[in-house]
Coordinates of C-alpha atoms in Angstrom, one line a residue:
M1 CA -16.0 -22.3 71.9
A2 CA -13.6 -25.2 71.0
V3 CA -12.4 -25.3 67.5
A4 CA -12.2 -28.8 66.0
E5 CA -8.8 -29.5 64.5
T6 CA -8.9 -30.6 60.9
E7 CA -7.3 -33.9 60.2
V8 CA -5.2 -33.9 57.0
V9 CA -5.6 -37.0 54.9
Q10 CA -2.4 -37.6 53.0
P11 CA -2.8 -39.2 49.5
I12 CA -1.1 -42.5 48.7
P13 CA 2.4 -41.9 47.3
I14 CA 3.0 -42.9 43.7
P15 CA 6.1 -45.2 43.7
Q16 CA 9.0 -44.7 41.3
A17 CA 8.8 -46.6 38.0
P18 CA 10.8 -48.0 36.3
K19 CA 13.1 -48.9 39.1
P20 CA 16.8 -48.2 38.7
P21 CA 19.1 -51.3 38.4
K22 CA 20.2 -52.8 41.6
K23 CA 23.7 -53.8 40.4
L24 CA 25.3 -50.9 38.7
K25 CA 27.7 -51.3 35.8
P26 CA 30.2 -48.6 34.6
A27 CA 28.2 -45.7 33.3
R28 CA 27.9 -45.3 29.6
K29 CA 28.5 -42.2 27.6
Q30 CA 25.2 -40.6 26.9
V31 CA 26.4 -38.6 23.8
K32 CA 29.4 -38.5 21.6
A33 CA 31.3 -35.4 20.4
G34 CA 29.2 -33.6 17.8
D35 CA 25.9 -35.3 18.6
V36 CA 24.4 -32.3 20.2
V37 CA 24.0 -29.4 17.8
K38 CA 23.7 -26.0 19.6
T39 CA 21.3 -23.7 17.8
E40 CA 20.8 -20.1 18.5
T41 CA 17.4 -18.7 19.2
V42 CA 15.6 -16.7 16.6
Q43 CA 16.3 -13.0 16.8
T44 CA 13.2 -11.1 18.0
G45 CA 14.7 -7.8 19.1
K46 CA 15.9 -4.8 17.1
E47 CA 18.6 -3.6 19.4
Y48 CA 21.7 -5.6 20.6
N49 CA 22.4 -5.2 24.3
I50 CA 26.2 -5.5 24.8
W51 CA 25.8 -5.8 28.6
Y52 CA 23.6 -8.9 28.5
N53 CA 25.0 -10.1 25.2
K54 CA 21.6 -10.6 23.6
W55 CA 19.0 -8.8 21.5
A56 CA 16.6 -6.6 23.4
G57 CA 13.0 -5.8 22.7
G58 CA 10.8 -7.8 20.3
D59 CA 8.6 -10.5 21.8
R60 CA 8.4 -9.6 25.4
E61 CA 5.0 -11.1 26.1
D62 CA 6.1 -14.7 26.1
S63 CA 9.9 -15.3 26.2
Y64 CA 9.3 -19.1 26.6
S65 CA 7.9 -19.4 23.1
N66 CA 11.4 -19.0 21.7
K67 CA 12.6 -22.2 23.5
T68 CA 13.5 -25.2 21.4
K69 CA 12.9 -28.8 22.4
S70 CA 15.8 -30.6 24.1
Q71 CA 17.8 -32.9 21.9
T72 CA 18.6 -35.4 24.7
R73 CA 16.8 -37.0 27.6
C74 CA 18.0 -39.1 30.5
S75 CA 16.9 -42.6 31.0
I76 CA 17.5 -43.9 34.6
K77 CA 17.3 -47.5 33.7
R78 CA 19.8 -47.3 30.8
D79 CA 22.1 -44.5 31.9
S80 CA 22.6 -45.1 35.6
G81 CA 26.0 -46.6 36.4
L82 CA 29.3 -46.3 38.4
T83 CA 31.7 -43.4 37.9
R84 CA 34.8 -42.1 39.6
A85 CA 32.6 -40.4 42.2
N86 CA 31.8 -43.8 43.6
T87 CA 35.5 -44.3 44.5
T88 CA 36.3 -40.7 45.5
G89 CA 33.3 -40.3 47.8
M90 CA 31.7 -37.4 45.8
K91 CA 27.9 -37.3 46.6
Y92 CA 26.8 -34.7 44.1
I93 CA 25.0 -35.7 40.9
C94 CA 26.2 -34.8 37.4
L95 CA 24.0 -32.0 35.9
F96 CA 24.6 -33.1 32.3
F97 CA 23.6 -36.7 33.3
A98 CA 20.3 -35.4 34.4
R99 CA 19.9 -33.6 31.1
G100 CA 21.0 -36.7 29.2
C101 CA 24.1 -35.2 27.6
C102 CA 27.1 -36.3 29.6
P103 CA 30.0 -37.3 27.3
Y104 CA 32.3 -38.7 30.0
G105 CA 30.4 -41.8 31.2
W106 CA 32.3 -43.7 33.8
E107 CA 35.1 -41.1 33.7
C108 CA 32.8 -38.4 35.1
E109 CA 33.8 -36.9 38.5
Y110 CA 30.1 -36.8 39.6
R111 CA 27.6 -39.5 40.2
H112 CA 25.4 -40.9 37.4
T113 CA 22.5 -42.1 39.7
L114 CA 19.4 -40.6 41.2
P115 CA 20.1 -38.8 44.5
D116 CA 19.4 -40.9 47.6
S117 CA 16.4 -39.5 49.5
T118 CA 17.6 -41.0 52.8
D119 CA 21.0 -39.4 52.6
S120 CA 21.9 -35.8 53.1
M121 CA 24.3 -33.6 51.0
P122 CA 27.5 -32.2 52.5
D123 CA 26.2 -28.6 52.2
S124 CA 22.6 -27.7 52.7
S125 CA 23.1 -24.4 50.9
K126 CA 23.6 -26.3 47.6
D127 CA 21.4 -28.5 45.5
C128 CA 22.1 -32.0 44.5
F129 CA 24.2 -30.8 41.6
A130 CA 26.5 -28.8 43.9
R131 CA 25.1 -25.4 42.7
D132 CA 24.8 -22.6 45.2
K133 CA 21.2 -21.7 46.3
F134 CA 20.1 -18.1 46.8
A135 CA 18.2 -16.3 49.5
D136 CA 15.2 -15.8 47.3
Y137 CA 13.7 -17.2 44.1
R138 CA 14.0 -15.6 40.7
D139 CA 11.1 -13.6 39.4
D140 CA 10.2 -16.4 36.9
M141 CA 10.7 -19.1 39.7
G142 CA 13.4 -20.8 37.6
G143 CA 17.0 -21.4 38.4
V144 CA 18.5 -23.3 41.4
G145 CA 16.1 -22.2 44.1
S146 CA 16.2 -20.8 47.6
F147 CA 17.8 -22.2 50.8
N148 CA 15.1 -20.5 52.9
R149 CA 12.4 -22.9 52.0
Q150 CA 12.3 -26.6 51.3
N151 CA 10.5 -26.8 48.0
R152 CA 9.3 -30.2 46.7
T153 CA 6.7 -29.0 44.2
L154 CA 7.2 -28.3 40.5
Y155 CA 5.1 -26.2 38.3
V156 CA 4.6 -27.9 34.9
G157 CA 3.2 -25.6 32.2
R158 CA 2.4 -25.8 28.5
I159 CA 0.8 -29.2 28.6
K160 CA -1.3 -30.2 25.6
E161 CA -4.5 -31.7 26.9
T162 CA -6.2 -34.2 24.6
G163 CA -8.6 -35.7 27.1
N164 CA -10.1 -35.0 30.5
G165 CA -8.3 -34.2 33.7
Q166 CA -7.9 -37.8 34.7
E167 CA -6.1 -38.7 31.4
T168 CA -3.8 -35.7 31.7
E169 CA -2.9 -36.7 35.2
E170 CA -2.0 -40.3 34.1
V171 CA 0.2 -38.9 31.3
V172 CA 2.0 -36.6 33.8
T173 CA 2.4 -39.4 36.3
R174 CA 3.9 -41.7 33.8
H175 CA 6.6 -39.2 32.7
F176 CA 7.4 -37.8 36.1
R177 CA 7.4 -40.9 38.3
E178 CA 10.7 -42.0 36.7
W179 CA 12.6 -39.4 38.8
G180 CA 11.4 -40.5 42.2
T181 CA 8.4 -41.2 44.4
I182 CA 5.6 -38.7 43.9
E183 CA 3.5 -37.6 46.9
R184 CA 0.6 -36.0 44.9
I185 CA -0.3 -34.5 41.5
R186 CA -2.8 -31.8 40.9
V187 CA -3.9 -30.9 37.3
L188 CA -5.7 -27.7 36.5
Q189 CA -7.9 -28.7 33.6
Y190 CA -8.3 -26.4 30.6
R191 CA -5.3 -24.4 31.9
S192 CA -2.5 -26.7 30.7
V193 CA -0.9 -26.7 34.1
A194 CA 0.0 -29.4 36.6
F195 CA 1.7 -29.4 40.0
V196 CA 3.9 -32.3 40.9
T197 CA 5.0 -32.8 44.5
Y198 CA 7.8 -35.3 45.3
V199 CA 8.5 -37.0 48.6
S200 CA 12.1 -35.9 48.5
E201 CA 13.4 -32.4 47.6
F202 CA 16.4 -33.9 45.8
H203 CA 14.1 -35.8 43.4
A204 CA 12.3 -32.6 42.7
Q205 CA 15.6 -30.9 41.8
F206 CA 16.6 -33.8 39.6
A207 CA 13.2 -33.8 37.8
K208 CA 13.3 -30.1 37.2
E209 CA 16.5 -30.4 35.2
S210 CA 15.5 -33.7 33.5
M211 CA 12.1 -32.5 32.2
A212 CA 13.1 -28.9 31.2
C213 CA 12.2 -28.3 27.6
Q214 CA 11.0 -31.9 27.2
S215 CA 7.7 -33.2 25.9
L216 CA 5.1 -35.6 27.1
D217 CA 3.0 -37.4 24.5
N218 CA 2.0 -34.6 22.2
D219 CA 5.3 -33.1 21.1
E220 CA 4.9 -30.0 23.3
I221 CA 7.8 -28.1 25.1
L222 CA 7.2 -28.1 28.8
N223 CA 7.8 -25.1 31.1
V224 CA 9.1 -26.6 34.3
R225 CA 9.7 -24.2 37.2
W226 CA 9.5 -24.1 41.0
A227 CA 6.1 -23.7 42.4
T228 CA 5.2 -21.0 44.8
E229 CA 4.0 -21.7 48.4
D230 CA 0.7 -23.5 48.5
P231 CA -1.9 -21.0 50.0
N232 CA -4.1 -23.9 51.2
P233 CA -4.1 -23.6 55.1
V234 CA -4.5 -27.4 55.4
Q235 CA -1.4 -28.1 53.4
K236 CA 0.5 -25.4 55.4
V237 CA -0.4 -27.3 58.6
A238 CA 0.6 -30.6 57.1
E239 CA 4.0 -29.2 55.8
K240 CA 4.7 -27.6 59.2
R241 CA 4.0 -30.9 60.9
R242 CA 6.2 -32.8 58.5
L243 CA 9.1 -30.5 59.0
E244 CA 8.7 -30.8 62.8
D245 CA 8.7 -34.6 62.6
M246 CA 11.8 -34.5 60.4
G247 CA 13.6 -32.3 62.9
Q248 CA 12.7 -34.6 65.8
E249 CA 13.8 -37.6 63.9
A250 CA 17.2 -36.0 63.1
I251 CA 17.7 -35.0 66.7
K252 CA 16.7 -38.4 68.0
A253 CA 19.1 -40.1 65.6
R254 CA 22.0 -38.2 67.1
M255 CA 21.0 -38.6 70.8
D256 CA 21.6 -41.4 73.2
P257 CA 18.6 -43.7 73.2
R258 CA 18.6 -43.7 77.0
I259 CA 18.1 -39.9 77.1
V260 CA 15.3 -40.2 74.5
D261 CA 13.5 -42.8 76.7
A262 CA 14.0 -40.6 79.8
M263 CA 12.6 -37.5 78.0
R264 CA 9.6 -39.6 76.8
A265 CA 8.9 -40.7 80.4
V266 CA 9.1 -37.2 81.7
R267 CA 6.7 -35.9 79.0
A268 CA 4.3 -38.7 79.7
L269 CA 4.3 -37.9 83.4
E270 CA 3.7 -34.2 82.7
E271 CA 0.9 -34.8 80.4
G272 CA -0.6 -37.6 82.5
E273 CA -0.5 -40.2 79.7
P274 CA 0.4 -43.8 80.3
L275 CA 3.8 -45.1 79.1
D276 CA 4.2 -47.6 76.4
E277 CA 4.0 -51.3 77.5
D278 CA 7.5 -52.1 76.1
Y279 CA 9.0 -49.1 78.0
Q280 CA 7.2 -50.0 81.3
E281 CA 8.4 -53.6 81.1
E282 CA 12.0 -52.6 80.6
D283 CA 11.7 -50.0 83.4
E284 CA 10.3 -52.6 85.8
Q285 CA 13.1 -55.0 85.0
D286 CA 15.9 -52.4 85.5
E287 CA 14.6 -50.5 88.5
P288 CA 14.8 -53.3 91.2
E289 CA 18.4 -54.2 90.2
T290 CA 19.6 -50.6 90.3
K291 CA 17.8 -49.9 93.6
R292 CA 19.4 -53.0 95.3
R293 CA 22.8 -51.9 94.1
R294 CA 22.4 -48.4 95.5
L295 CA 21.1 -49.8 98.8
E296 CA 23.9 -52.2 99.1
N297 CA 26.5 -49.5 98.4
G298 CA 24.9 -47.2 100.9
S299 CA 24.8 -49.8 103.7
A300 CA 28.5 -50.7 103.1
E301 CA 29.6 -47.1 103.4
D302 CA 27.6 -46.4 106.5
E303 CA 30.0 -47.6 109.3
G304 CA 28.8 -48.4 112.7
S305 CA 25.1 -48.2 111.8
A306 CA 22.7 -51.0 112.4
S307 CA 21.8 -53.3 109.6
P308 CA 19.0 -52.1 107.5
P309 CA 15.6 -53.8 107.8
P310 CA 14.9 -56.4 105.2
L311 CA 12.7 -55.5 102.3
P312 CA 9.1 -56.6 102.8
Q313 CA 8.4 -59.7 100.7
Q314 CA 4.6 -59.2 100.6
Q315 CA 2.5 -56.2 101.1
A316 CA -1.0 -56.2 102.5
A317 CA -2.4 -53.9 99.8
P318 CA -0.7 -52.7 96.6
L319 CA 0.1 -49.0 96.4
N320 CA -2.0 -46.9 94.1
P321 CA -0.1 -43.7 93.4
T322 CA -2.2 -40.8 92.3
G323 CA 0.7 -38.2 91.9
L324 CA 3.8 -38.1 89.8
L325 CA 5.7 -40.7 91.9
S326 CA 5.3 -44.4 91.0
A327 CA 4.8 -47.2 93.5
D328 CA 8.4 -48.3 93.4
T329 CA 9.5 -44.7 94.2
L330 CA 7.1 -44.5 97.2
E331 CA 8.4 -47.9 98.5
G332 CA 12.0 -46.7 98.3
L333 CA 11.2 -43.5 100.2
K334 CA 9.6 -45.5 103.0
Y335 CA 12.6 -47.8 103.1
F336 CA 15.0 -44.9 103.5
A337 CA 12.8 -43.4 106.3
E338 CA 13.0 -46.7 108.3
I339 CA 16.8 -46.7 107.9
R340 CA 16.9 -43.1 109.3
K341 CA 14.8 -44.1 112.3
R342 CA 17.0 -47.1 113.1
N343 CA 20.2 -45.0 112.9
G344 CA 18.7 -42.4 115.3
G345 CA 21.2 -39.7 115.9
A346 CA 23.5 -40.7 113.1
V347 CA 22.1 -37.9 111.0
N348 CA 24.5 -35.0 110.9
Q349 CA 23.1 -32.0 112.6
Q350 CA 24.3 -28.5 112.0
R351 CA 26.0 -26.9 115.0
A352 CA 24.6 -23.7 116.3
P353 CA 26.9 -20.7 116.2
P354 CA 28.5 -19.9 119.6
P355 CA 26.8 -17.1 121.5
P356 CA 28.6 -13.7 121.4
S357 CA 30.6 -12.9 124.5
T358 CA 29.1 -10.3 126.7
T359 CA 32.5 -9.4 128.3
G360 CA 34.8 -6.8 126.8
L361 CA 34.2 -3.6 124.9
G362 CA 33.3 -5.2 121.5
L363 CA 34.4 -2.9 118.8
A364 CA 36.4 -0.8 121.2
D365 CA 38.9 -3.8 121.6
Y366 CA 40.6 -2.8 118.4
G367 CA 41.7 0.5 120.0
S368 CA 43.1 -1.1 123.2
D369 CA 46.8 -1.4 124.0
E370 CA 46.6 -5.0 125.2
D371 CA 48.0 -7.8 122.9

């Protein structure tokens, strides 16, 4: 019984807004010395752990309730600019720029722009901020992330819902689309949770740091973490297909285009599918010229042989190949067969080995006294 393959319908991506400036100016200093006041969290434990340098015990049920709202926030339209990294070739992004608290401005050694989704970082084991990834995620799904899985989805918790799910989705979209193009957003109504999937993994890394401990419209403190793998089998198939397409595009970009066309032709012949019209037209234009050159070279090298018969100008009936060989290939094989008939005995024949001599003693000759 044949199983019908489910077709995945991809949602329409949400473009980035507001757009970053096209002409970058020297980056401005986001904060000055003394603007950011570092406050210590409220003591909730009763015992001080000298190993972890913090109080132990206390409120263990919800450690995120002790978080304080971030004092700074990045603005791509206002804070993007040129730094020393644009002249030195550094491709990594400034982590403090993403958090909105870089005091160096144009003197910073890292870039003050959004990461380019079409470009790749020098080291795939690091994120866009040059931080080393790990083999597995943390227990709370925070931190840098893992290099074993390409994660583009963020878990956004502690959202204050004031309307229905559609209004909450619009609020989340308005705040998160600033950091890149969003592929899809899923809001769990009455659970204060949303899942934001970006088109690029670099934009998801930037958004995670930019929106950590920020608020939307209701003065809440967001809990932004990496999302676990989607258990939906349809999304698993779509993600697997997307990764395969990305791998093929990367390999194709590094290969010779002629090899790519040849592999495409071989695959089409094996599967019995017709070739593209553009590829067939180019092939029909190139094949006669290359065949004539080969035939001319072969006739010049064949000394003493009769002149090859001229190519037939018109054929009584066109060839309709039913196998793997095309009409031009069959015509070339017939042409070479006529040349072989004209040459007759010019074909090299293998000499038969001489018959063994019947005279003598065979192996006994080695023991004879004769020279």
